[in-house]
């Protein structure tokens, strides 16, 4: 259908894919006693599976171009109704409507897993070279999945683009106007 999935590279400072980085998840300033049990600050770790050598050439422009990082990729936008229908129905709608650009809603976890399985199958059949391949094992190929809670929060907080002190201490991070 000529559709594309917009991805954003998330860089994790690391010299090796088995290294992880400490960061704090959750919020630190919660004064509501009944919410403190599940809205608290706690240490977590983040790692990324891909080195620059694993990334397809077409994706290289997504990388910040610095040494000492590993990467994972996260969707920049929600999956649209149009994208959902193209993958799940296996056909392109003749004339997409304006509302087809809105995010797909009211899905169960199982619905999303079926979508991911269908999309991964299509990618492996139609565009296997567009996926990351692990440089040390070309038979191991990347795939599309939901991010973990740690991956989502690290990316949402700005990841490596945020100063280390801010990532460890603050709840909200001011990014530049261009980000």
GROMACS .gro file of C-alpha atoms in nm:
model
  179
    1UNK     CA    1   0.000   0.000   0.000
    2UNK     CA    2   0.305   0.225   0.003
    3UNK     CA    3   0.277   0.259   0.380
    4UNK     CA    4   0.580   0.286   0.605
    5UNK     CA    5   0.645   0.240   0.973
    6UNK     CA    6   0.825   0.548   1.110
    7UNK     CA    7   1.089   0.439   1.360
    8UNK     CA    8   1.319   0.630   1.590
    9UNK     CA    9   1.658   0.498   1.698
   10UNK     CA   10   1.709   0.497   2.073
   11UNK     CA   11   2.077   0.498   2.165
   12UNK     CA   12   2.199   0.334   2.484
   13UNK     CA   13   2.554   0.424   2.590
   14UNK     CA   14   2.731   0.091   2.584
   15UNK     CA   15   3.032  -0.071   2.425
   16UNK     CA   16   2.867  -0.412   2.412
   17UNK     CA   17   2.512  -0.546   2.365
   18UNK     CA   18   2.542  -0.733   2.695
   19UNK     CA   19   2.610  -0.413   2.888
   20UNK     CA   20   2.319  -0.229   3.040
   21UNK     CA   21   2.267   0.119   3.178
   22UNK     CA   22   2.112   0.213   3.510
   23UNK     CA   23   1.826   0.461   3.505
   24UNK     CA   24   1.536   0.533   3.737
   25UNK     CA   25   1.181   0.465   3.633
   26UNK     CA   26   0.863   0.607   3.781
   27UNK     CA   27   0.807   0.941   3.944
   28UNK     CA   28   0.976   1.078   4.253
   29UNK     CA   29   0.733   1.340   4.376
   30UNK     CA   30   0.405   1.168   4.457
   31UNK     CA   31   0.229   1.293   4.767
   32UNK     CA   32  -0.078   1.071   4.740
   33UNK     CA   33  -0.032   0.791   4.993
   34UNK     CA   34  -0.259   0.540   4.817
   35UNK     CA   35  -0.069   0.579   4.487
   36UNK     CA   36   0.283   0.558   4.630
   37UNK     CA   37   0.291   0.180   4.616
   38UNK     CA   38   0.272   0.173   4.234
   39UNK     CA   39   0.390   0.523   4.142
   40UNK     CA   40   0.732   0.538   4.293
   41UNK     CA   41   1.088   0.585   4.177
   42UNK     CA   42   1.285   0.262   4.135
   43UNK     CA   43   1.610   0.159   3.970
   44UNK     CA   44   1.599  -0.027   3.643
   45UNK     CA   45   1.834  -0.115   3.361
   46UNK     CA   46   1.822  -0.068   2.987
   47UNK     CA   47   2.015  -0.241   2.712
   48UNK     CA   48   1.989  -0.248   2.335
   49UNK     CA   49   2.046  -0.544   2.102
   50UNK     CA   50   2.187  -0.378   1.791
   51UNK     CA   51   2.533  -0.243   1.713
   52UNK     CA   52   2.588  -0.010   1.414
   53UNK     CA   53   2.712  -0.312   1.215
   54UNK     CA   54   2.372  -0.485   1.260
   55UNK     CA   55   2.170  -0.200   1.112
   56UNK     CA   56   2.060  -0.212   0.745
   57UNK     CA   57   2.211   0.059   0.525
   58UNK     CA   58   1.868   0.217   0.472
   59UNK     CA   59   1.841   0.273   0.850
   60UNK     CA   60   2.189   0.425   0.899
   61UNK     CA   61   2.051   0.780   0.877
   62UNK     CA   62   1.847   0.710   1.194
   63UNK     CA   63   2.166   0.665   1.399
   64UNK     CA   64   2.326   0.964   1.572
   65UNK     CA   65   2.667   0.864   1.433
   66UNK     CA   66   2.854   0.836   1.762
   67UNK     CA   67   3.073   0.552   1.885
   68UNK     CA   68   3.003   0.363   2.205
   69UNK     CA   69   2.629   0.307   2.162
   70UNK     CA   70   2.399   0.017   2.101
   71UNK     CA   71   2.048   0.072   1.964
   72UNK     CA   72   1.688  -0.034   1.966
   73UNK     CA   73   1.412   0.117   1.756
   74UNK     CA   74   1.072   0.236   1.864
   75UNK     CA   75   0.772   0.344   1.658
   76UNK     CA   76   0.751   0.720   1.625
   77UNK     CA   77   0.373   0.707   1.580
   78UNK     CA   78   0.090   0.474   1.670
   79UNK     CA   79  -0.021   0.218   1.413
   80UNK     CA   80  -0.297   0.379   1.209
   81UNK     CA   81  -0.630   0.226   1.108
   82UNK     CA   82  -0.500   0.221   0.749
   83UNK     CA   83  -0.180   0.034   0.848
   84UNK     CA   84  -0.378  -0.208   1.062
   85UNK     CA   85  -0.624  -0.286   0.784
   86UNK     CA   86  -0.348  -0.329   0.524
   87UNK     CA   87  -0.162  -0.581   0.742
   88UNK     CA   88  -0.457  -0.767   0.894
   89UNK     CA   89  -0.674  -0.780   0.580
   90UNK     CA   90  -0.385  -0.835   0.340
   91UNK     CA   91  -0.513  -0.581   0.093
   92UNK     CA   92  -0.486  -0.211   0.031
   93UNK     CA   93  -0.806  -0.011   0.064
   94UNK     CA   94  -0.899   0.150  -0.269
   95UNK     CA   95  -0.944   0.500  -0.130
   96UNK     CA   96  -0.834   0.558   0.230
   97UNK     CA   97  -1.054   0.796   0.425
   98UNK     CA   98  -0.928   1.075   0.651
   99UNK     CA   99  -1.023   0.878   0.963
  100UNK     CA  100  -0.800   0.591   0.848
  101UNK     CA  101  -0.501   0.804   0.954
  102UNK     CA  102  -0.613   0.796   1.319
  103UNK     CA  103  -0.451   0.546   1.558
  104UNK     CA  104  -0.603   0.199   1.585
  105UNK     CA  105  -0.786   0.177   1.918
  106UNK     CA  106  -0.964  -0.066   2.148
  107UNK     CA  107  -0.724  -0.356   2.100
  108UNK     CA  108  -0.643  -0.640   2.332
  109UNK     CA  109  -0.288  -0.761   2.390
  110UNK     CA  110  -0.379  -1.068   2.183
  111UNK     CA  111  -0.496  -0.849   1.893
  112UNK     CA  112  -0.162  -0.670   1.896
  113UNK     CA  113   0.029  -1.000   1.906
  114UNK     CA  114  -0.164  -1.122   1.599
  115UNK     CA  115  -0.083  -0.796   1.421
  116UNK     CA  116   0.288  -0.826   1.506
  117UNK     CA  117   0.299  -1.190   1.395
  118UNK     CA  118   0.130  -1.105   1.065
  119UNK     CA  119   0.354  -0.802   1.008
  120UNK     CA  120   0.673  -0.995   1.092
  121UNK     CA  121   0.571  -1.277   0.857
  122UNK     CA  122   0.513  -1.025   0.578
  123UNK     CA  123   0.848  -0.853   0.646
  124UNK     CA  124   1.038  -1.183   0.645
  125UNK     CA  125   0.876  -1.286   0.317
  126UNK     CA  126   0.870  -0.953   0.130
  127UNK     CA  127   1.152  -0.742   0.276
  128UNK     CA  128   1.399  -0.948   0.484
  129UNK     CA  129   1.691  -0.720   0.394
  130UNK     CA  130   1.510  -0.425   0.549
  131UNK     CA  131   1.541  -0.577   0.898
  132UNK     CA  132   1.850  -0.566   1.120
  133UNK     CA  133   2.067  -0.877   1.104
  134UNK     CA  134   2.308  -0.952   1.383
  135UNK     CA  135   2.654  -0.900   1.234
  136UNK     CA  136   2.802  -1.207   1.401
  137UNK     CA  137   2.514  -1.433   1.291
  138UNK     CA  138   2.337  -1.346   0.964
  139UNK     CA  139   2.069  -1.610   1.032
  140UNK     CA  140   1.954  -1.413   1.339
  141UNK     CA  141   1.726  -1.137   1.224
  142UNK     CA  142   1.550  -0.858   1.409
  143UNK     CA  143   1.173  -0.847   1.435
  144UNK     CA  144   0.895  -0.608   1.536
  145UNK     CA  145   0.757  -0.639   1.889
  146UNK     CA  146   0.609  -0.426   2.163
  147UNK     CA  147   0.866  -0.236   2.370
  148UNK     CA  148   0.927  -0.337   2.729
  149UNK     CA  149   0.823  -0.093   2.999
  150UNK     CA  150   1.188   0.004   3.043
  151UNK     CA  151   1.240   0.062   2.670
  152UNK     CA  152   0.927   0.273   2.644
  153UNK     CA  153   1.006   0.490   2.947
  154UNK     CA  154   1.372   0.538   2.853
  155UNK     CA  155   1.271   0.651   2.503
  156UNK     CA  156   0.987   0.869   2.634
  157UNK     CA  157   1.227   1.042   2.875
  158UNK     CA  158   1.465   1.127   2.592
  159UNK     CA  159   1.715   0.841   2.632
  160UNK     CA  160   2.077   0.926   2.568
  161UNK     CA  161   1.985   1.277   2.453
  162UNK     CA  162   1.922   1.371   2.815
  163UNK     CA  163   2.207   1.450   3.054
  164UNK     CA  164   2.299   1.164   3.288
  165UNK     CA  165   2.218   1.371   3.598
  166UNK     CA  166   1.870   1.452   3.470
  167UNK     CA  167   1.800   1.093   3.370
  168UNK     CA  168   1.889   0.972   3.720
  169UNK     CA  169   1.714   1.247   3.917
  170UNK     CA  170   1.432   1.421   3.735
  171UNK     CA  171   1.085   1.316   3.627
  172UNK     CA  172   1.048   1.553   3.331
  173UNK     CA  173   1.323   1.635   3.083
  174UNK     CA  174   1.332   1.950   2.874
  175UNK     CA  175   1.446   1.853   2.524
  176UNK     CA  176   1.545   2.108   2.265
  177UNK     CA  177   1.289   2.251   2.024
  178UNK     CA  178   1.427   2.036   1.741
  179UNK     CA  179   1.357   1.705   1.919
   0.00000   0.00000   0.00000
